[in-house]
Amino acid sequence: MGGTPFNEKQVDTLTESEAREELASLSAILAEANQAYHREDAPEISDAEYDRLKRRNAEIEARFPELKRADSPTEQVGAAPAEGFSKVRHSVRMMSLANAFEDSDITDFDSSIRRYLGLGATDPLNYTAEPKIDGLSLSLRYEKGKLVQAATRGDGAEGENVTANALTIADVPQNLSDVPDVLEVRGEVYMSHADFEALNQRQTERGGKIFANPRNAAAGSLRQLDAEITRARPLRFFAYSWGELSEPLADTQIAAIERFAALGFQTNPLTRLCDGPAEMLAHYAEIEEQRATLGYDIDGVVYKVNDLSLQERLGFRSTTPRWAIAHKFPAELAWTRLEAIDIQVGRTGALSPVARLTPVTVGGVVVSNATLHNEDYIAGRDSSGNPIRDGKDIRIGDWVQVYRAGDVIPKVADVDLSKRPEDAQPYQFPTSCPECDSAAMREEGDSVRRCTGGLICPAQAVEKLKHFVSRGAFDIEGLGAKQVEMFFHDEVLPIREPAEIFTLETRDAGALARLKNRDGWGEKSATNLFAAIQTRRDIALERLIFALGIRHVGEAAARDLALHFGSWEALARTVDAARPAALAHRAADEAERAERTRSAEESRRARIKETRDAAMAELDIPAEAHEAWGELTGIDGIGAVLVLSLSDALANPQERASIDRLTAHLRVSAPERPATEGSPVAGKTVVFTGSLEKMTRAEAKARAEALGAKVSGSVSKKTDIVVAGPGAGSKETKARELGLTVLDEDGWLELIGA
């Protein structure tokens, strides 16, 4: 488990262009893997490889936060609900877990918890540790003790209604006594090894589908449209968590699990209470040793802070709780033949090479595709020209090593030169787009070659539309990736841009008749699609922003922008106003890059700053542009790279016209804010500066946002409150010059009643 395998560069040695390139490849790989695993129940790569790739993605984003993509895997939970089931919006979002792979990750996890809570190294803090079941997440909602709804996790916000199927599972009680009026019990549906083997034997005898592994069998069985099929399959359920509660279950995680057991739920007998990382790691080793004899699949151990009041203080990141982490088991390898290299074009024009492999089983999953990252990776070098894999290039016909960690798309990691065919030729990466034949350019400092065709490139247009209807975006039921492909190439009812989705039914009087008579469609499915489109005319602002597919604008950034501006018009107006400043910053970036190229000495930093300042000074930037730029980059979590990308998108005449045509069909709602009735800071902009002594900066920010405040990283005329601790410096000075409200930490706590 130690180190970075397969000659990948250490993250701390990556250049910006290498990081950008790798994030693009990782995003494509992980998105496809999520779809295969969560929605199609047909994983293409192992859990271990998936986890490793997602971890590397997070590490690169942590080092280069300004490069975080709009489709960042760190903002994704599961996949959108499949068609065929009604959707259920979870009253409490179903989160995923952050992953750990090394023992040091667990000590780091404990340290981060202590830092957030302001605890010392010797202060008491214990955790629960339990096996991580490899199954399908399920949420069971009980009202007055009666099971009224069961839903899969889906994308975390919406899942599939599988109530009828859940009622057939013996481990799921239908009625409970002495429980809160509202109780959502969450856990994992799984299938034992013995039951899995027996099911496949029956399937073989009747000529039915053979399942690759117990997880796929459990997921496929739970998601049957006919509940009687589910009843005939031996599904089981472990309870380990909860969603909405009308009253608390207990004071600790371990006591809550014990209460589940007392209510008749199955809970995992290997769950333990651990006093710190040493005991957590010891229990991990114990569980790993028993893994092969448990009789069901697990892929790691989950640790959770035991004290529920501390869990509440720690809260959540965008998709994961701060108080829990999954310690995953190691990855797996296999060797196979590379049959071909295909080039896929993404929505931003990136040309991504994909290896087509002779199918091989890796960790119980059949793999036939793998990522090759980019042209440098194929050539055996990084973007700076340094060798990777000892300089070995990758050629069609090679015998290659496939690395897989998690049930997602794997990667080609190494080459066996002793088995290379004599006629194998070095791979020539295309310099033109395979979809539209436009030039494929690679900008200086960028490791990705991109199609320059823009909107004329059908691949980019199709991928943008797929993103537009994806989960987290418009998520239109009945309009998935396959339907987007169909409509895009349709000559009668085409959809070539998002606005055309909302005119599909009205621009052709015979649209319903034309659609219902096509293969795969009927009157009901066509009518349902038009109804789903109508429903999505009402859309939350953060979904609209994310759906536009602007580079670097992921779901978290879209939420931050939506919370700050409250309307599309306000955001667009501010981005337009900031355009002169954005262009100036780009010019300064180019001047800085040129100076870096000319000078390699340690003293170059001072000259680079002088060069950048001079470039900015030469441009006449209106004060309102400076102010708008400052407002955008002052939003906590929003950086200059993202703002530049947003500015470029809205300044592009074709793209802006397309967005304007779209918004004309929509009713965009302001983001939902926390219940802040009576909050003294609701709607106010707060800046924290200097040292905080009674809570950490992260906790202060989380509490302010929970009270409806906007937290900014910079002080401006629009700031309402500056909370200044010791060493506040220039931000406090500026706040006092502007006549803003300046509070110390005690004043802030008194204001919010804490």
mmCIF file of N, CA and C in Angstrom, residues 185-234:
data_model
loop_
_atom_site.group_PDB
_atom_site.id
_atom_site.type_symbol
_atom_site.label_atom_id
_atom_site.label_comp_id
_atom_site.label_asym_id
_atom_site.label_seq_id
_atom_site.Cartn_x
_atom_site.Cartn_y
_atom_site.Cartn_z
ATOM 1 N N VAL A 185 -34.079 4.668 8.906
ATOM 2 C CA VAL A 185 -32.985 3.739 9.182
ATOM 3 C C VAL A 185 -32.240 3.481 7.886
ATOM 4 N N ARG A 186 -30.930 3.643 7.926
ATOM 5 C CA ARG A 186 -30.131 3.463 6.716
ATOM 6 C C ARG A 186 -29.112 2.344 6.901
ATOM 7 N N GLY A 187 -28.830 1.676 5.818
ATOM 8 C CA GLY A 187 -27.887 0.575 5.877
ATOM 9 C C GLY A 187 -27.577 0.047 4.500
ATOM 10 N N GLU A 188 -27.136 -1.207 4.445
ATOM 11 C CA GLU A 188 -26.656 -1.787 3.194
ATOM 12 C C GLU A 188 -27.383 -3.091 2.897
ATOM 13 N N VAL A 189 -27.909 -3.180 1.679
ATOM 14 C CA VAL A 189 -28.480 -4.437 1.186
ATOM 15 C C VAL A 189 -27.346 -5.236 0.548
ATOM 16 N N TYR A 190 -27.261 -6.516 0.892
ATOM 17 C CA TYR A 190 -26.165 -7.338 0.366
ATOM 18 C C TYR A 190 -26.648 -8.762 0.160
ATOM 19 N N MET A 191 -25.778 -9.591 -0.394
ATOM 20 C CA MET A 191 -26.089 -11.001 -0.610
ATOM 21 C C MET A 191 -24.893 -11.818 -0.121
ATOM 22 N N SER A 192 -25.162 -12.882 0.606
ATOM 23 C CA SER A 192 -24.073 -13.722 1.113
ATOM 24 C C SER A 192 -23.443 -14.506 -0.032
ATOM 25 N N HIS A 193 -22.226 -14.976 0.208
ATOM 26 C CA HIS A 193 -21.533 -15.759 -0.822
ATOM 27 C C HIS A 193 -22.317 -17.020 -1.177
ATOM 28 N N ALA A 194 -22.830 -17.698 -0.167
ATOM 29 C CA ALA A 194 -23.551 -18.948 -0.431
ATOM 30 C C ALA A 194 -24.817 -18.682 -1.234
ATOM 31 N N ASP A 195 -25.546 -17.648 -0.872
ATOM 32 C CA ASP A 195 -26.773 -17.320 -1.604
ATOM 33 C C ASP A 195 -26.461 -16.857 -3.021
ATOM 34 N N PHE A 196 -25.350 -16.160 -3.184
ATOM 35 C CA PHE A 196 -24.932 -15.702 -4.517
ATOM 36 C C PHE A 196 -24.635 -16.891 -5.430
ATOM 37 N N GLU A 197 -23.887 -17.855 -4.905
ATOM 38 C CA GLU A 197 -23.552 -19.036 -5.708
ATOM 39 C C GLU A 197 -24.815 -19.810 -6.072
ATOM 40 N N ALA A 198 -25.741 -19.926 -5.127
ATOM 41 C CA ALA A 198 -26.981 -20.649 -5.405
ATOM 42 C C ALA A 198 -27.824 -19.909 -6.446
ATOM 43 N N LEU A 199 -27.847 -18.573 -6.361
ATOM 44 C CA LEU A 199 -28.600 -17.786 -7.343
ATOM 45 C C LEU A 199 -28.017 -17.974 -8.735
ATOM 46 N N ASN A 200 -26.712 -17.887 -8.876
ATOM 47 C CA ASN A 200 -26.100 -18.063 -10.192
ATOM 48 C C ASN A 200 -26.325 -19.468 -10.732
ATOM 49 N N GLN A 201 -26.352 -20.453 -9.833
ATOM 50 C CA GLN A 201 -26.634 -21.819 -10.272
ATOM 51 C C GLN A 201 -28.044 -21.908 -10.852
ATOM 52 N N ARG A 202 -29.017 -21.287 -10.170
ATOM 53 C CA ARG A 202 -30.396 -21.286 -10.674
ATOM 54 C C ARG A 202 -30.484 -20.511 -11.990
ATOM 55 N N GLN A 203 -29.771 -19.407 -12.074
ATOM 56 C CA GLN A 203 -29.782 -18.615 -13.301
ATOM 57 C C GLN A 203 -29.202 -19.413 -14.474
ATOM 58 N N THR A 204 -28.148 -20.161 -14.203
ATOM 59 C CA THR A 204 -27.535 -20.988 -15.250
ATOM 60 C C THR A 204 -28.515 -22.050 -15.741
ATOM 61 N N GLU A 205 -29.193 -22.666 -14.798
ATOM 62 C CA GLU A 205 -30.121 -23.751 -15.159
ATOM 63 C C GLU A 205 -31.280 -23.254 -16.012
ATOM 64 N N ARG A 206 -31.721 -21.997 -15.779
ATOM 65 C CA ARG A 206 -32.852 -21.479 -16.552
ATOM 66 C C ARG A 206 -32.414 -20.565 -17.687
ATOM 67 N N GLY A 207 -31.085 -20.456 -17.911
ATOM 68 C CA GLY A 207 -30.576 -19.631 -19.001
ATOM 69 C C GLY A 207 -30.686 -18.146 -18.740
ATOM 70 N N GLY A 208 -30.690 -17.757 -17.464
ATOM 71 C CA GLY A 208 -30.811 -16.347 -17.110
ATOM 72 C C GLY A 208 -29.470 -15.648 -16.992
ATOM 73 N N LYS A 209 -29.515 -14.378 -16.562
ATOM 74 C CA LYS A 209 -28.305 -13.569 -16.424
ATOM 75 C C LYS A 209 -27.433 -14.096 -15.293
ATOM 76 N N ILE A 210 -26.130 -14.200 -15.561
ATOM 77 C CA ILE A 210 -25.167 -14.604 -14.547
ATOM 78 C C ILE A 210 -24.539 -13.338 -13.969
ATOM 79 N N PHE A 211 -24.551 -13.208 -12.657
ATOM 80 C CA PHE A 211 -24.031 -12.012 -12.009
ATOM 81 C C PHE A 211 -22.529 -12.145 -11.764
ATOM 82 N N ALA A 212 -21.829 -11.018 -11.901
ATOM 83 C CA ALA A 212 -20.371 -11.020 -11.763
ATOM 84 C C ALA A 212 -19.929 -11.186 -10.321
ATOM 85 N N ASN A 213 -20.693 -10.630 -9.374
ATOM 86 C CA ASN A 213 -20.296 -10.698 -7.973
ATOM 87 C C ASN A 213 -21.528 -10.454 -7.101
ATOM 88 N N PRO A 214 -21.437 -10.710 -5.805
ATOM 89 C CA PRO A 214 -22.613 -10.549 -4.929
ATOM 90 C C PRO A 214 -23.175 -9.135 -4.900
ATOM 91 N N ARG A 215 -22.322 -8.129 -4.994
ATOM 92 C CA ARG A 215 -22.818 -6.747 -4.965
ATOM 93 C C ARG A 215 -23.731 -6.487 -6.155
ATOM 94 N N ASN A 216 -23.307 -6.900 -7.353
ATOM 95 C CA ASN A 216 -24.131 -6.717 -8.545
ATOM 96 C C ASN A 216 -25.442 -7.487 -8.423
ATOM 97 N N ALA A 217 -25.351 -8.680 -7.861
ATOM 98 C CA ALA A 217 -26.553 -9.496 -7.709
ATOM 99 C C ALA A 217 -27.537 -8.834 -6.746
ATOM 100 N N ALA A 218 -27.019 -8.297 -5.650
ATOM 101 C CA ALA A 218 -27.889 -7.635 -4.672
ATOM 102 C C ALA A 218 -28.526 -6.390 -5.278
ATOM 103 N N ALA A 219 -27.718 -5.578 -5.956
ATOM 104 C CA ALA A 219 -28.238 -4.343 -6.547
ATOM 105 C C ALA A 219 -29.268 -4.657 -7.626
ATOM 106 N N GLY A 220 -28.952 -5.621 -8.486
ATOM 107 C CA GLY A 220 -29.891 -5.989 -9.542
ATOM 108 C C GLY A 220 -31.179 -6.566 -9.002
ATOM 109 N N SER A 221 -31.078 -7.292 -7.893
ATOM 110 C CA SER A 221 -32.272 -7.906 -7.305
ATOM 111 C C SER A 221 -33.160 -6.868 -6.637
ATOM 112 N N LEU A 222 -32.550 -5.917 -5.926
ATOM 113 C CA LEU A 222 -33.343 -4.893 -5.245
ATOM 114 C C LEU A 222 -34.041 -3.982 -6.245
ATOM 115 N N ARG A 223 -33.433 -3.789 -7.425
ATOM 116 C CA ARG A 223 -33.964 -2.821 -8.387
ATOM 117 C C ARG A 223 -34.765 -3.507 -9.489
ATOM 118 N N GLN A 224 -35.441 -4.592 -9.158
ATOM 119 C CA GLN A 224 -36.347 -5.243 -10.096
ATOM 120 C C GLN A 224 -37.683 -4.498 -10.117
ATOM 121 N N LEU A 225 -38.216 -4.268 -11.309
ATOM 122 C CA LEU A 225 -39.524 -3.627 -11.407
ATOM 123 C C LEU A 225 -40.625 -4.546 -10.895
ATOM 124 N N ASP A 226 -40.373 -5.854 -10.914
ATOM 125 C CA ASP A 226 -41.317 -6.835 -10.384
ATOM 126 C C ASP A 226 -40.829 -7.259 -9.001
ATOM 127 N N ALA A 227 -41.546 -6.862 -7.953
ATOM 128 C CA ALA A 227 -41.125 -7.162 -6.587
ATOM 129 C C ALA A 227 -41.087 -8.660 -6.302
ATOM 130 N N GLU A 228 -41.826 -9.442 -7.075
ATOM 131 C CA GLU A 228 -41.818 -10.888 -6.849
ATOM 132 C C GLU A 228 -40.463 -11.497 -7.207
ATOM 133 N N ILE A 229 -39.773 -10.880 -8.165
ATOM 134 C CA ILE A 229 -38.416 -11.353 -8.485
ATOM 135 C C ILE A 229 -37.503 -11.073 -7.304
ATOM 136 N N THR A 230 -37.646 -9.884 -6.706
ATOM 137 C CA THR A 230 -36.851 -9.556 -5.524
ATOM 138 C C THR A 230 -37.141 -10.543 -4.402
ATOM 139 N N ARG A 231 -38.428 -10.875 -4.216
ATOM 140 C CA ARG A 231 -38.822 -11.799 -3.142
ATOM 141 C C ARG A 231 -38.128 -13.154 -3.301
ATOM 142 N N ALA A 232 -37.907 -13.554 -4.542
ATOM 143 C CA ALA A 232 -37.324 -14.870 -4.800
ATOM 144 C C ALA A 232 -35.807 -14.886 -4.617
ATOM 145 N N ARG A 233 -35.236 -13.727 -4.346
ATOM 146 C CA ARG A 233 -33.780 -13.657 -4.206
ATOM 147 C C ARG A 233 -33.415 -13.329 -2.758
ATOM 148 N N PRO A 234 -32.422 -14.013 -2.220
ATOM 149 C CA PRO A 234 -32.133 -13.937 -0.771
ATOM 150 C C PRO A 234 -31.327 -12.696 -0.380
#
